[in-house]
């Protein structure tokens, strides 16, 4: 299966998850000026492939790993005609509430023949996360901004090692 096919399958799967992850649901669509933005968030493993299993002896207090990385995708449309915007410059900042995160450009990617903008971000824990999107279309005088809030629909807390009993 091609990379675009895997991405299309992942977006379809995300749309079927209860509680979110797909565009069109409350909070995953924003109208900004003359544009409509849609947000999709999925584990990076869906794009990059499976990772090696976690080491049972690893500390849960380690820096972000592949399992903590997610692919953030934004689709942009003109509100009045529904034309997809394919020539925008897009950047996003993703962070847990109360943190600043890192601003990165979102790269144009082809998904089932359509242009979306995406990038990989660390998203540790359940959230909520704030996703600030800034985009500029060539004809616009200044950049546009939108903010989304995302909470992982499925969250598994780190497993703790069993405690050893003390001998007395």
PDB file of C-alpha atoms in Angstrom:
ATOM      1  CA  UNK A   1       0.000   0.000   0.000  1.00  0.00           C
ATOM      2  CA  UNK A   2       1.317   3.463  -0.809  1.00  0.00           C
ATOM      3  CA  UNK A   3       2.049   6.070   1.828  1.00  0.00           C
ATOM      4  CA  UNK A   4      -0.927   8.166   0.655  1.00  0.00           C
ATOM      5  CA  UNK A   5      -3.141   5.082   0.879  1.00  0.00           C
ATOM      6  CA  UNK A   6      -2.007   4.421   4.448  1.00  0.00           C
ATOM      7  CA  UNK A   7      -2.672   8.064   5.363  1.00  0.00           C
ATOM      8  CA  UNK A   8      -6.147   7.926   3.789  1.00  0.00           C
ATOM      9  CA  UNK A   9      -6.900   4.722   5.690  1.00  0.00           C
ATOM     10  CA  UNK A  10      -5.686   6.303   8.935  1.00  0.00           C
ATOM     11  CA  UNK A  11      -7.879   9.368   8.488  1.00  0.00           C
ATOM     12  CA  UNK A  12     -10.871   7.147   7.785  1.00  0.00           C
ATOM     13  CA  UNK A  13     -10.123   5.112  10.909  1.00  0.00           C
ATOM     14  CA  UNK A  14      -9.739   8.271  12.979  1.00  0.00           C
ATOM     15  CA  UNK A  15     -13.140   9.450  11.755  1.00  0.00           C
ATOM     16  CA  UNK A  16     -14.752   6.316  13.141  1.00  0.00           C
ATOM     17  CA  UNK A  17     -13.261   6.646  16.643  1.00  0.00           C
ATOM     18  CA  UNK A  18     -15.753   7.629  19.319  1.00  0.00           C
ATOM     19  CA  UNK A  19     -14.942  10.957  20.894  1.00  0.00           C
ATOM     20  CA  UNK A  20     -12.916  12.515  18.138  1.00  0.00           C
ATOM     21  CA  UNK A  21      -9.872  12.492  16.026  1.00  0.00           C
ATOM     22  CA  UNK A  22     -11.553  13.488  12.795  1.00  0.00           C
ATOM     23  CA  UNK A  23     -12.577  16.600  10.970  1.00  0.00           C
ATOM     24  CA  UNK A  24     -16.214  17.549  10.980  1.00  0.00           C
ATOM     25  CA  UNK A  25     -16.824  16.829  14.655  1.00  0.00           C
ATOM     26  CA  UNK A  26     -17.285  19.674  17.128  1.00  0.00           C
ATOM     27  CA  UNK A  27     -13.946  21.300  17.845  1.00  0.00           C
ATOM     28  CA  UNK A  28     -12.175  19.822  14.813  1.00  0.00           C
ATOM     29  CA  UNK A  29     -13.499  22.410  12.366  1.00  0.00           C
ATOM     30  CA  UNK A  30     -12.925  26.142  12.580  1.00  0.00           C
ATOM     31  CA  UNK A  31     -14.030  29.005  10.380  1.00  0.00           C
ATOM     32  CA  UNK A  32     -11.409  31.739  10.116  1.00  0.00           C
ATOM     33  CA  UNK A  33     -12.191  34.697   7.887  1.00  0.00           C
ATOM     34  CA  UNK A  34     -12.981  33.316   4.439  1.00  0.00           C
ATOM     35  CA  UNK A  35     -11.579  29.857   5.234  1.00  0.00           C
ATOM     36  CA  UNK A  36     -12.614  26.608   6.921  1.00  0.00           C
ATOM     37  CA  UNK A  37      -9.930  24.527   8.646  1.00  0.00           C
ATOM     38  CA  UNK A  38     -10.156  20.870   9.617  1.00  0.00           C
ATOM     39  CA  UNK A  39      -7.837  19.183  12.116  1.00  0.00           C
ATOM     40  CA  UNK A  40      -6.872  15.499  12.280  1.00  0.00           C
ATOM     41  CA  UNK A  41      -4.450  13.957  14.798  1.00  0.00           C
ATOM     42  CA  UNK A  42      -3.142  10.402  14.650  1.00  0.00           C
ATOM     43  CA  UNK A  43      -0.264   8.418  16.153  1.00  0.00           C
ATOM     44  CA  UNK A  44       2.960   8.767  14.187  1.00  0.00           C
ATOM     45  CA  UNK A  45       3.134   4.972  13.939  1.00  0.00           C
ATOM     46  CA  UNK A  46       0.225   5.084  11.491  1.00  0.00           C
ATOM     47  CA  UNK A  47       2.467   7.021   9.100  1.00  0.00           C
ATOM     48  CA  UNK A  48       5.933   5.727   9.990  1.00  0.00           C
ATOM     49  CA  UNK A  49       5.050   2.105  10.807  1.00  0.00           C
ATOM     50  CA  UNK A  50       5.231   0.106  14.051  1.00  0.00           C
ATOM     51  CA  UNK A  51       7.978   0.653  16.573  1.00  0.00           C
ATOM     52  CA  UNK A  52       9.893  -1.768  18.760  1.00  0.00           C
ATOM     53  CA  UNK A  53       8.057  -2.771  21.936  1.00  0.00           C
ATOM     54  CA  UNK A  54       8.753  -0.745  25.074  1.00  0.00           C
ATOM     55  CA  UNK A  55      11.437  -2.054  27.395  1.00  0.00           C
ATOM     56  CA  UNK A  56       9.644  -3.184  30.565  1.00  0.00           C
ATOM     57  CA  UNK A  57      12.498  -1.764  32.656  1.00  0.00           C
ATOM     58  CA  UNK A  58      12.294   1.670  31.002  1.00  0.00           C
ATOM     59  CA  UNK A  59      11.359   4.622  33.150  1.00  0.00           C
ATOM     60  CA  UNK A  60       7.956   6.207  32.456  1.00  0.00           C
ATOM     61  CA  UNK A  61       9.721   9.565  33.014  1.00  0.00           C
ATOM     62  CA  UNK A  62      11.727   9.557  29.805  1.00  0.00           C
ATOM     63  CA  UNK A  63      11.818  12.119  26.998  1.00  0.00           C
ATOM     64  CA  UNK A  64       9.193  11.905  24.235  1.00  0.00           C
ATOM     65  CA  UNK A  65       9.573   8.732  22.238  1.00  0.00           C
ATOM     66  CA  UNK A  66       8.001   7.640  19.007  1.00  0.00           C
ATOM     67  CA  UNK A  67       4.942   6.415  20.911  1.00  0.00           C
ATOM     68  CA  UNK A  68       4.423   9.963  22.200  1.00  0.00           C
ATOM     69  CA  UNK A  69       4.673  11.516  18.730  1.00  0.00           C
ATOM     70  CA  UNK A  70       1.599  12.314  16.659  1.00  0.00           C
ATOM     71  CA  UNK A  71       0.981  13.509  13.130  1.00  0.00           C
ATOM     72  CA  UNK A  72      -1.078  16.710  13.072  1.00  0.00           C
ATOM     73  CA  UNK A  73      -2.843  17.411   9.778  1.00  0.00           C
ATOM     74  CA  UNK A  74      -4.759  20.523   8.719  1.00  0.00           C
ATOM     75  CA  UNK A  75      -6.963  20.835   5.634  1.00  0.00           C
ATOM     76  CA  UNK A  76      -7.883  24.334   4.457  1.00  0.00           C
ATOM     77  CA  UNK A  77     -10.860  25.244   2.256  1.00  0.00           C
ATOM     78  CA  UNK A  78     -12.356  28.485   1.012  1.00  0.00           C
ATOM     79  CA  UNK A  79     -15.627  28.877   2.904  1.00  0.00           C
ATOM     80  CA  UNK A  80     -17.557  30.210  -0.065  1.00  0.00           C
ATOM     81  CA  UNK A  81     -17.086  27.678  -2.907  1.00  0.00           C
ATOM     82  CA  UNK A  82     -15.429  24.909  -0.949  1.00  0.00           C
ATOM     83  CA  UNK A  83     -12.231  25.036  -3.037  1.00  0.00           C
ATOM     84  CA  UNK A  84      -9.290  23.360  -1.302  1.00  0.00           C
ATOM     85  CA  UNK A  85      -6.375  25.722  -0.589  1.00  0.00           C
ATOM     86  CA  UNK A  86      -3.195  24.172  -1.973  1.00  0.00           C
ATOM     87  CA  UNK A  87      -0.752  27.076  -1.920  1.00  0.00           C
ATOM     88  CA  UNK A  88      -0.767  28.251   1.697  1.00  0.00           C
ATOM     89  CA  UNK A  89       2.145  28.560   4.086  1.00  0.00           C
ATOM     90  CA  UNK A  90       1.108  26.804   7.284  1.00  0.00           C
ATOM     91  CA  UNK A  91       2.730  26.453  10.706  1.00  0.00           C
ATOM     92  CA  UNK A  92       1.488  25.003  13.979  1.00  0.00           C
ATOM     93  CA  UNK A  93       2.370  25.052  17.654  1.00  0.00           C
ATOM     94  CA  UNK A  94       1.241  22.033  19.676  1.00  0.00           C
ATOM     95  CA  UNK A  95       1.528  21.902  23.460  1.00  0.00           C
ATOM     96  CA  UNK A  96      -0.189  20.712  26.589  1.00  0.00           C
ATOM     97  CA  UNK A  97      -2.183  23.412  28.338  1.00  0.00           C
ATOM     98  CA  UNK A  98       0.108  25.717  30.276  1.00  0.00           C
ATOM     99  CA  UNK A  99       3.135  24.929  28.099  1.00  0.00           C
ATOM    100  CA  UNK A 100       4.473  26.797  25.081  1.00  0.00           C
ATOM    101  CA  UNK A 101       5.382  23.927  22.747  1.00  0.00           C
ATOM    102  CA  UNK A 102       7.388  24.324  19.591  1.00  0.00           C
ATOM    103  CA  UNK A 103       6.245  26.068  16.428  1.00  0.00           C
ATOM    104  CA  UNK A 104       6.942  24.087  13.251  1.00  0.00           C
ATOM    105  CA  UNK A 105       6.024  24.502   9.604  1.00  0.00           C
ATOM    106  CA  UNK A 106       3.408  22.049   8.326  1.00  0.00           C
ATOM    107  CA  UNK A 107       4.493  20.546   5.035  1.00  0.00           C
ATOM    108  CA  UNK A 108       2.082  20.132   2.120  1.00  0.00           C
ATOM    109  CA  UNK A 109       1.304  16.447   1.654  1.00  0.00           C
ATOM    110  CA  UNK A 110      -0.828  14.660  -0.894  1.00  0.00           C
ATOM    111  CA  UNK A 111      -3.623  12.591   0.634  1.00  0.00           C
ATOM    112  CA  UNK A 112      -5.730  10.661  -1.869  1.00  0.00           C
ATOM    113  CA  UNK A 113      -4.818  13.270  -4.474  1.00  0.00           C
ATOM    114  CA  UNK A 114      -5.701  16.230  -2.235  1.00  0.00           C
ATOM    115  CA  UNK A 115      -3.303  18.631  -0.509  1.00  0.00           C
ATOM    116  CA  UNK A 116      -3.209  18.700   3.301  1.00  0.00           C
ATOM    117  CA  UNK A 117      -0.593  20.223   5.599  1.00  0.00           C
ATOM    118  CA  UNK A 118       1.019  18.065   8.252  1.00  0.00           C
ATOM    119  CA  UNK A 119       3.863  17.589  10.702  1.00  0.00           C
ATOM    120  CA  UNK A 120       4.970  15.471  13.653  1.00  0.00           C
ATOM    121  CA  UNK A 121       4.692  16.766  17.247  1.00  0.00           C
ATOM    122  CA  UNK A 122       5.343  15.279  20.699  1.00  0.00           C
ATOM    123  CA  UNK A 123       2.048  14.849  22.582  1.00  0.00           C
ATOM    124  CA  UNK A 124       2.772  13.216  25.931  1.00  0.00           C
ATOM    125  CA  UNK A 125      -0.165  12.089  28.046  1.00  0.00           C
ATOM    126  CA  UNK A 126      -3.873  12.376  27.378  1.00  0.00           C
ATOM    127  CA  UNK A 127      -4.041  16.150  27.035  1.00  0.00           C
ATOM    128  CA  UNK A 128      -5.769  18.402  26.490  1.00  0.00           C
ATOM    129  CA  UNK A 129      -3.431  19.890  23.936  1.00  0.00           C
ATOM    130  CA  UNK A 130      -3.732  23.250  22.269  1.00  0.00           C
ATOM    131  CA  UNK A 131      -3.026  23.280  18.530  1.00  0.00           C
ATOM    132  CA  UNK A 132      -2.424  26.819  17.270  1.00  0.00           C
ATOM    133  CA  UNK A 133      -2.428  27.032  13.478  1.00  0.00           C
ATOM    134  CA  UNK A 134      -1.136  30.004  11.527  1.00  0.00           C
ATOM    135  CA  UNK A 135      -1.601  30.103   7.766  1.00  0.00           C
ATOM    136  CA  UNK A 136      -1.142  32.561   4.968  1.00  0.00           C
ATOM    137  CA  UNK A 137      -2.522  32.289   1.466  1.00  0.00           C
ATOM    138  CA  UNK A 138      -0.686  34.217  -1.280  1.00  0.00           C
ATOM    139  CA  UNK A 139      -3.534  36.712  -1.875  1.00  0.00           C
ATOM    140  CA  UNK A 140      -4.036  37.509   1.840  1.00  0.00           C
ATOM    141  CA  UNK A 141      -2.634  40.674   3.379  1.00  0.00           C
ATOM    142  CA  UNK A 142      -1.729  38.982   6.668  1.00  0.00           C
ATOM    143  CA  UNK A 143      -1.661  35.556   8.300  1.00  0.00           C
ATOM    144  CA  UNK A 144      -4.791  33.953   9.750  1.00  0.00           C
ATOM    145  CA  UNK A 145      -4.901  32.092  13.079  1.00  0.00           C
ATOM    146  CA  UNK A 146      -7.015  29.287  14.528  1.00  0.00           C
ATOM    147  CA  UNK A 147      -6.801  27.361  17.796  1.00  0.00           C
ATOM    148  CA  UNK A 148      -8.009  23.820  18.368  1.00  0.00           C
ATOM    149  CA  UNK A 149      -8.086  21.725  21.527  1.00  0.00           C
ATOM    150  CA  UNK A 150      -7.413  18.008  21.341  1.00  0.00           C
ATOM    151  CA  UNK A 151      -7.616  15.198  23.905  1.00  0.00           C
ATOM    152  CA  UNK A 152      -6.573  11.676  22.980  1.00  0.00           C
ATOM    153  CA  UNK A 153      -9.662   9.471  22.636  1.00  0.00           C
ATOM    154  CA  UNK A 154      -7.760   6.433  23.900  1.00  0.00           C
ATOM    155  CA  UNK A 155      -5.236   6.851  26.664  1.00  0.00           C
ATOM    156  CA  UNK A 156      -3.222   4.269  28.512  1.00  0.00           C
ATOM    157  CA  UNK A 157      -1.333   5.408  31.594  1.00  0.00           C
ATOM    158  CA  UNK A 158       2.268   4.188  31.935  1.00  0.00           C
ATOM    159  CA  UNK A 159       2.482   0.780  33.573  1.00  0.00           C
ATOM    160  CA  UNK A 160       4.306   0.738  36.874  1.00  0.00           C
ATOM    161  CA  UNK A 161       6.667  -2.018  37.809  1.00  0.00           C
ATOM    162  CA  UNK A 162       5.347  -4.316  40.549  1.00  0.00           C
ATOM    163  CA  UNK A 163       6.687  -3.518  43.997  1.00  0.00           C
ATOM    164  CA  UNK A 164       9.035  -5.979  45.601  1.00  0.00           C
ATOM    165  CA  UNK A 165       8.025  -7.125  49.038  1.00  0.00           C
ATOM    166  CA  UNK A 166      10.486  -6.456  51.805  1.00  0.00           C
ATOM    167  CA  UNK A 167      11.793  -9.387  53.804  1.00  0.00           C
ATOM    168  CA  UNK A 168      11.635  -8.860  57.522  1.00  0.00           C
TER     169      UNK A 168
END
